Short mmCIF file of C-alpha atoms in Angstrom, two decimals:
data_model
loop_
_atom_site.label_atom_id
_atom_site.label_comp_id
_atom_site.label_asym_id
_atom_site.label_seq_id
_atom_site.Cartn_x
_atom_site.Cartn_y
_atom_site.Cartn_z
CA MET G 1 111.53 71.87 81.58
CA SER G 2 113.82 73.17 83.93
CA ILE G 3 115.34 76.91 83.96
CA SER G 4 118.83 75.95 83.17
CA ASN G 5 118.72 77.78 79.95
CA LYS G 6 116.72 80.15 81.06
CA LYS G 7 118.43 84.13 80.41
CA ARG G 8 116.10 86.26 82.08
CA VAL G 9 114.25 85.11 85.17
CA VAL G 10 111.77 86.80 87.63
CA ILE G 11 111.56 86.04 91.32
CA LYS G 12 108.58 87.01 93.02
CA VAL G 13 108.70 86.75 96.97
CA GLY G 14 105.70 86.36 98.91
CA SER G 15 104.63 88.40 102.58
CA SER G 16 104.98 85.38 104.47
CA LEU G 17 108.12 84.64 103.77
CA ILE G 18 109.57 88.16 104.37
CA ALA G 19 107.18 88.88 107.59
CA PRO G 20 106.27 85.47 108.65
CA GLN G 21 105.31 86.77 111.96
CA ASN G 22 103.59 89.63 110.50
CA ASN G 23 105.20 91.96 112.61
CA GLY G 24 108.17 93.20 111.11
CA CYS G 25 110.96 91.81 108.32
CA SER G 26 113.01 88.07 108.90
CA SER G 27 115.99 87.22 107.30
CA HIS G 28 115.80 84.02 108.59
CA ASN G 29 113.71 82.40 105.26
CA LEU G 30 115.72 84.83 102.76
CA LEU G 31 118.97 83.86 102.94
CA ALA G 32 118.37 80.66 100.81
CA ILE G 33 116.37 83.08 98.28
CA ALA G 34 119.29 85.29 98.26
CA GLN G 35 121.65 82.39 97.64
CA PHE G 36 119.65 80.99 95.19
CA ILE G 37 120.08 84.88 93.45
CA ILE G 38 123.20 84.69 93.67
CA LYS G 39 123.82 81.35 91.91
CA CYS G 40 121.30 82.28 89.36
CA ARG G 41 123.39 85.61 88.74
CA SER G 42 126.74 83.38 88.56
CA GLN G 43 125.30 80.90 85.73
CA GLY G 44 124.70 84.39 83.77
CA LYS G 45 121.26 84.93 84.34
CA GLN G 46 119.65 88.23 84.69
CA VAL G 47 116.99 88.14 87.67
CA VAL G 48 114.37 90.78 88.69
CA LEU G 49 112.99 90.59 92.34
CA VAL G 50 109.50 91.37 92.97
CA SER G 51 109.04 91.59 96.85
CA SER G 52 105.79 92.06 99.12
CA GLY G 53 105.70 92.92 102.62
CA SER G 54 106.13 96.08 103.64
CA VAL G 55 102.79 96.08 105.22
CA ALA G 56 103.51 93.31 106.89
CA ALA G 57 107.62 94.53 107.92
CA GLY G 58 106.49 98.11 109.18
CA ARG G 59 103.66 96.87 111.36
CA LYS G 60 106.12 96.29 113.94
CA TRP G 61 106.45 99.50 114.58
CA PHE G 62 102.49 100.80 115.29
CA ASP G 63 100.71 99.77 118.21
CA THR G 64 97.43 99.90 117.24
CA GLN G 65 94.77 96.62 116.97
CA THR G 66 92.43 99.10 114.18
CA MET G 67 94.25 99.09 110.74
CA THR G 68 92.86 102.70 108.81
CA VAL G 69 94.19 103.07 104.76
CA ALA G 70 96.10 105.91 106.02
CA LEU G 71 97.67 103.60 109.13
CA LYS G 72 98.83 100.35 105.92
CA ARG G 73 100.08 103.63 104.17
CA ALA G 74 102.08 104.54 106.86
CA MET G 75 103.14 100.76 108.01
CA ALA G 76 104.00 100.23 103.73
CA ALA G 77 106.24 103.53 104.75
CA ALA G 78 107.88 102.19 107.24
CA GLY G 79 108.12 98.64 105.77
CA GLN G 80 109.29 99.40 102.48
CA SER G 81 113.27 100.80 103.71
CA ASP G 82 113.25 97.86 106.63
CA MET G 83 112.37 95.42 103.80
CA MET G 84 114.99 96.85 101.31
CA GLU G 85 117.91 97.12 104.35
CA VAL G 86 117.55 93.45 104.76
CA TRP G 87 117.63 92.10 101.35
CA ASP G 88 120.67 94.89 100.87
CA LYS G 89 122.77 92.90 103.26
CA LEU G 90 122.10 89.88 101.90
CA PHE G 91 123.86 90.83 99.15
CA ASP G 92 127.67 91.88 97.82
CA PHE G 93 126.05 93.81 94.78
CA PRO G 94 124.06 96.72 94.21
CA THR G 95 120.19 96.90 94.20
CA ALA G 96 117.37 99.15 92.79
CA GLN G 97 114.00 99.79 94.74
CA LEU G 98 111.03 100.52 92.13
CA LEU G 99 107.53 101.66 93.67
CA LEU G 100 104.80 100.84 90.70
CA THR G 101 100.91 101.91 90.95
CA ASN G 102 98.29 100.76 88.60
CA ASP G 103 98.33 104.04 86.80
CA ASP G 104 102.35 103.19 85.90
CA ILE G 105 101.17 99.64 84.63
CA ARG G 106 97.83 100.52 82.34
CA ASN G 107 99.61 103.95 80.68
CA LYS G 108 101.56 102.61 77.89
CA GLU G 109 104.11 105.29 78.13
CA ARG G 110 105.07 104.85 81.85
CA PHE G 111 104.80 100.86 81.31
CA ASP G 112 107.47 101.10 78.59
CA SER G 113 109.55 103.47 80.76
CA ILE G 114 109.34 100.56 83.62
CA ARG G 115 110.77 98.14 80.97
CA ASP G 116 113.43 100.61 79.31
CA THR G 117 114.58 101.42 83.35
CA ILE G 118 114.43 97.52 84.53
CA GLU G 119 116.48 96.98 81.20
CA ALA G 120 119.21 99.94 81.91
CA LEU G 121 119.29 98.21 85.44
CA LEU G 122 120.29 95.16 84.56
CA GLU G 123 122.84 95.95 82.20
CA HIS G 124 124.66 97.28 84.68
CA HIS G 125 124.27 93.98 87.02
CA VAL G 126 121.92 95.75 89.22
CA LEU G 127 119.29 93.76 91.10
CA PRO G 128 115.70 95.87 90.51
CA ILE G 129 113.52 95.04 93.69
CA VAL G 130 109.83 95.40 92.58
CA ASN G 131 107.29 96.18 95.11
CA GLU G 132 103.63 97.79 94.58
CA ASN G 133 104.07 101.51 95.60
CA ASP G 134 101.14 100.96 99.19
CA THR G 135 101.48 104.45 100.08
CA VAL G 136 99.78 106.35 97.74
CA THR G 137 97.82 103.78 96.23
CA SER G 138 93.86 103.75 96.81
CA ASP G 139 92.36 100.41 96.75
CA ASP G 140 90.11 100.72 93.78
CA ARG G 141 93.13 101.91 91.95
CA LYS G 142 95.69 99.52 93.29
CA VAL G 143 97.03 96.48 91.02
CA GLY G 144 96.14 94.45 94.43
CA ASP G 145 98.68 91.62 94.36
CA ASN G 146 102.07 91.17 93.96
CA ASP G 147 101.58 88.06 91.99
CA ASN G 148 99.59 90.16 89.19
CA LEU G 149 102.52 92.72 89.73
CA ALA G 150 104.92 90.62 88.83
CA ALA G 151 103.52 88.42 86.30
CA MET G 152 103.14 92.16 84.28
CA VAL G 153 106.90 93.22 85.14
CA ALA G 154 108.17 89.62 83.75
CA SER G 155 106.10 90.41 80.62
CA SER G 156 107.61 94.10 80.31
CA VAL G 157 111.26 92.99 80.07
CA ASP G 158 110.47 89.84 78.33
CA ALA G 159 111.55 87.26 81.20
CA ASP G 160 111.84 83.44 80.17
CA ALA G 161 111.17 82.02 83.69
CA PHE G 162 108.74 83.43 86.15
CA ILE G 163 108.90 81.87 89.93
CA MET G 164 106.55 82.39 92.64
CA LEU G 165 107.59 81.72 96.02
CA THR G 166 105.12 80.97 98.27
CA ASP G 167 104.50 78.82 101.49
CA VAL G 168 102.86 75.94 99.48
CA ASP G 169 104.76 73.33 96.80
CA GLY G 170 102.57 73.94 94.12
CA LEU G 171 99.50 73.53 92.75
CA TYR G 172 96.87 70.86 93.75
CA ASP G 173 93.96 69.34 92.47
CA LYS G 174 92.28 69.72 95.90
CA ASN G 175 93.23 71.16 99.32
CA PRO G 176 95.98 69.12 100.79
CA GLN G 177 95.06 70.04 104.34
CA GLN G 178 91.54 68.78 103.79
CA HIS G 179 91.97 66.13 101.56
CA ALA G 180 95.13 63.14 101.96
CA ASP G 181 94.69 61.94 98.70
CA ALA G 182 95.54 65.73 97.16
CA ARG G 183 97.40 65.45 93.90
CA LYS G 184 100.23 68.35 93.09
CA LEU G 185 100.05 68.85 89.09
CA THR G 186 103.46 69.26 88.12
CA SER G 187 102.45 70.17 84.88
CA ILE G 188 99.54 72.48 83.63
CA GLU G 189 100.01 72.57 79.89
CA HIS G 190 96.64 74.94 79.35
CA ILE G 191 95.04 77.18 82.44
CA ASN G 192 91.24 76.97 82.26
CA ASP G 193 88.03 76.75 84.30
CA GLU G 194 89.05 73.56 86.11
CA ILE G 195 92.50 74.87 86.94
CA TYR G 196 91.01 77.95 88.30
CA ALA G 197 88.46 75.77 90.78
CA MET G 198 91.58 73.82 92.01
CA ALA G 199 92.74 77.08 93.31
CA GLY G 200 90.01 78.29 95.02
CA GLY G 201 89.96 81.48 96.54
CA ALA G 202 91.97 82.00 99.72
CA THR G 203 94.97 83.98 100.65
CA SER G 204 97.30 83.65 103.04
CA ALA G 205 97.32 85.81 106.17
CA GLN G 206 100.24 87.64 105.62
CA GLY G 207 99.68 89.03 102.43
CA THR G 208 96.96 89.56 99.36
CA GLY G 209 97.18 86.90 97.09
CA GLY G 210 96.21 82.87 97.37
CA MET G 211 96.41 80.65 94.88
CA ARG G 212 94.06 82.07 92.72
CA THR G 213 95.89 85.37 91.62
CA LYS G 214 98.49 82.73 91.24
CA ILE G 215 97.07 81.18 88.21
CA GLU G 216 96.17 84.44 87.35
CA ALA G 217 99.72 85.74 87.20
CA ALA G 218 100.59 82.43 85.78
CA GLU G 219 98.03 83.09 83.02
CA LYS G 220 99.49 86.37 81.86
CA ALA G 221 102.97 84.95 81.88
CA THR G 222 102.37 82.40 79.99
CA SER G 223 100.57 83.90 77.03
CA HIS G 224 103.52 86.55 77.08
CA GLY G 225 105.50 82.79 76.42
CA ILE G 226 107.40 82.36 79.89
CA ASP G 227 107.36 79.60 81.98
CA THR G 228 106.24 79.71 85.31
CA TYR G 229 106.68 78.12 88.70
CA ILE G 230 105.12 77.97 91.93
CA VAL G 231 107.43 76.61 94.36
CA ASP G 232 107.76 76.31 98.14
CA GLY G 233 109.95 79.23 99.25
CA PHE G 234 110.33 77.97 103.01
CA ASP G 235 111.97 74.62 101.80
CA PRO G 236 115.45 75.33 100.78
CA LYS G 237 115.80 72.15 98.94
CA SER G 238 113.46 73.76 96.40
CA PHE G 239 116.11 75.94 95.01
CA GLU G 240 118.58 73.21 95.41
CA GLN G 241 116.44 71.42 92.80
CA LEU G 242 115.56 74.42 90.26
CA THR G 243 119.64 75.13 90.25
CA SER G 244 120.29 71.88 89.42
CA GLY G 245 117.90 71.56 86.64
CA PHE G 246 114.47 70.07 88.20
CA ASN G 247 110.82 71.22 89.24
CA PRO G 248 110.30 71.11 92.53
CA GLY G 249 106.29 72.79 92.24
CA SER G 250 104.09 73.28 89.44
CA HIS G 251 105.10 74.34 86.03
CA PHE G 252 102.77 76.01 83.79
CA LEU G 253 104.09 75.90 80.23
CA ALA G 254 104.96 78.67 78.40
CA HIS G 255 102.28 78.80 75.05
CA ALA G 256 104.30 77.78 71.88
CA LYS G 257 102.37 81.23 70.12
CA PRO G 258 102.85 84.13 72.40
CA MET G 259 100.58 87.27 72.37
CA ALA G 260 102.52 90.49 70.88
CA ASP G 261 103.60 92.94 73.42
CA GLY G 262 100.50 95.50 72.38
CA LEU G 263 98.13 92.64 72.54
CA HIS G 264 99.11 91.31 75.93
CA TRP G 265 99.51 94.78 77.35
CA MET G 266 95.91 95.53 76.29
CA THR G 267 94.65 92.23 77.44
CA HIS G 268 96.33 91.85 80.56
CA SER G 269 97.39 95.16 82.03
CA VAL G 270 94.74 97.68 81.11
CA ARG G 271 91.64 97.69 83.58
CA GLU G 272 88.33 98.11 81.81
CA CYS G 273 86.39 101.35 82.97
CA GLY G 274 83.14 99.95 81.67
CA GLU G 275 81.26 97.91 79.00
CA VAL G 276 79.38 98.62 75.71
CA VAL G 277 77.00 95.79 74.83
CA LEU G 278 76.35 95.60 70.92
CA SER G 279 73.53 94.28 68.91
CA GLU G 280 75.83 91.55 67.04
CA PRO G 281 79.16 89.75 66.90
CA LEU G 282 81.61 91.38 64.47
CA CYS G 283 83.25 88.77 61.68
CA GLU G 284 86.77 88.61 61.53
CA SER G 285 86.55 90.22 58.65
CA ASP G 286 85.44 93.52 59.53
CA ASP G 287 87.30 96.05 60.17
CA TYR G 288 86.51 97.27 64.06
CA GLN G 289 86.91 101.03 63.24
CA ASP G 290 84.22 100.75 60.54
CA GLY G 291 82.23 98.48 62.01
CA VAL G 292 81.21 99.52 65.81
CA THR G 293 79.11 102.30 65.27
CA SER G 294 76.32 103.78 67.76
CA ALA G 295 74.38 101.61 65.58
CA ARG G 296 74.85 98.63 67.28
CA ILE G 297 74.63 99.54 70.46
CA VAL G 298 72.41 97.49 72.97
CA SER G 299 73.89 99.23 76.31
CA VAL G 300 76.30 100.76 78.50
CA LYS G 301 77.14 99.79 81.57
CA GLY G 302 79.50 101.54 84.10
CA GLU G 303 80.73 105.42 83.41
CA PHE G 304 83.88 106.29 81.40
CA SER G 305 85.75 109.44 79.76
CA VAL G 306 87.16 109.64 75.92
CA GLY G 307 90.04 107.37 75.89
CA ASP G 308 89.21 105.26 78.43
CA THR G 309 89.43 101.76 77.98
CA ILE G 310 86.19 99.43 77.84
CA LEU G 311 85.14 96.07 76.90
CA LEU G 312 82.74 95.30 74.16
CA ARG G 313 80.51 92.56 74.28
CA ASP G 314 77.88 91.20 72.35
CA ASP G 315 74.35 90.50 73.56
CA GLU G 316 74.71 86.83 74.51
CA GLY G 317 77.64 88.26 76.89
CA ASN G 318 80.58 86.84 74.89
CA LYS G 319 83.51 89.12 75.21
CA ILE G 320 84.38 90.94 72.04
CA ALA G 321 87.14 93.02 72.40
CA LYS G 322 89.14 95.80 74.75
CA ALA G 323 89.14 99.19 73.10
CA LYS G 324 90.29 102.88 73.82
CA VAL G 325 86.80 105.11 73.28
CA ASN G 326 85.87 107.74 71.58
CA TYR G 327 83.15 109.12 73.48
CA SER G 328 82.05 109.19 76.98
CA SER G 329 79.81 106.60 78.43
CA CYS G 330 77.26 109.75 79.25
CA LEU G 331 77.20 110.12 74.94
CA LEU G 332 77.14 106.27 74.22
CA ASN G 333 73.95 106.03 76.39
CA TYR G 334 72.55 109.20 74.52
CA LEU G 335 73.21 107.62 71.37
CA ALA G 336 71.66 103.93 72.31
CA ASP G 337 68.50 105.13 71.97
CA ASP G 338 66.76 104.62 69.00
CA ASP G 339 64.73 107.31 68.73
CA ILE G 340 67.53 110.04 69.53
CA ARG G 341 69.32 108.30 66.92
CA SER G 342 66.01 108.84 64.49
CA ARG G 343 66.15 112.36 65.17
CA LEU G 344 69.77 112.62 63.83
CA ASP G 345 71.31 113.63 60.61
CA LYS G 346 71.59 110.94 58.46
CA ASP G 347 75.03 112.28 57.78
CA SER G 348 75.82 113.34 61.53
CA SER G 349 79.45 111.87 62.82
CA LEU G 350 77.72 110.81 65.62
CA LEU G 351 75.96 107.82 63.32
CA HIS G 352 79.01 106.66 61.43
CA ASN G 353 82.18 107.09 63.38
CA SER G 354 83.28 104.45 65.14
CA ILE G 355 82.97 104.43 68.77
CA ILE G 356 86.36 103.22 69.83
CA SER G 357 90.46 104.18 68.58
CA ASP G 358 92.79 101.82 66.77
CA GLU G 359 94.99 103.39 69.00
CA HIS G 360 94.98 100.31 71.29
CA LEU G 361 92.64 97.48 70.13
CA ALA G 362 92.97 94.05 71.72
CA VAL G 363 90.34 91.46 70.10
CA LEU G 364 89.30 88.82 72.30
CA GLU G 365 88.20 85.04 71.90
CA ASN G 366 84.86 84.44 72.73
CA SER G 367 84.77 83.87 76.59
#
């Protein structure tokens, strides 16, 4: 399937394209990408650009071999303005910078606000350029890579195509640099463990993402009904093929029955703070709010507060659901003790109230 009939496209550009020497921005590889974006807009498509590379772009201003967290943030701050300037020079229409954090993604109000802002920009023919805000985020609060960030952005704006531009021309069944008989997968209908095994765990020299993060991003996007492509951004012919209706890379097919928005956000965008293991799985007919009481608790993992998101598992390790929790991990550890529960009044709300909230609840397939 081509992008010819797509109306809203999210394009993610990797660091290796922005800063090929890992030491400052270069427009060398970006001209063909910019021309592709211009062509898409001329065809009536709305485009959102997710651009990595601020750290690599800013590195040229810092004469040091030692990388600290503060220095990396400083490089991102210096490089972000350089990167935006390069993009601005390639277009004759206005652009807008959006710097996001993981907190923006996992907070539903802020997530919806991102969508509304991008919608307004697109309505007024402004090109949104999105990046993670590396100047303020700590490693434990980061989305982590722009592949997954771009997939979340694509989902938030209901894109119908998501294109990841990188330094390879798709997913292969084995490493093509090591195996001459490696075969490129041009069409992938289901993302499973076998697909992840093909991806391996390598990352590029400039960025934080590798093929595995691209598969993760494809899984997020396709489950929301978005056709996803991995394409060689260094080869100008890739863009000629895309605009001509051909697939130059690997195409991950959109799910025929996409997840609902709220379920998708909870499943793919919200990071769980801990886990609660239950003594028995919940039946499909069970009311989750009435069914998940403290009597079911086998163990509690991690530290979390009221309102945090937790993962529920059965005692065989299968994932059951993700949900907002009504009690802290400290109190749930207390209630998990059979002796403690036996000493509570039998009518105590601690015994009968659900430990999870129905504010946000995602029932998961066992995995």
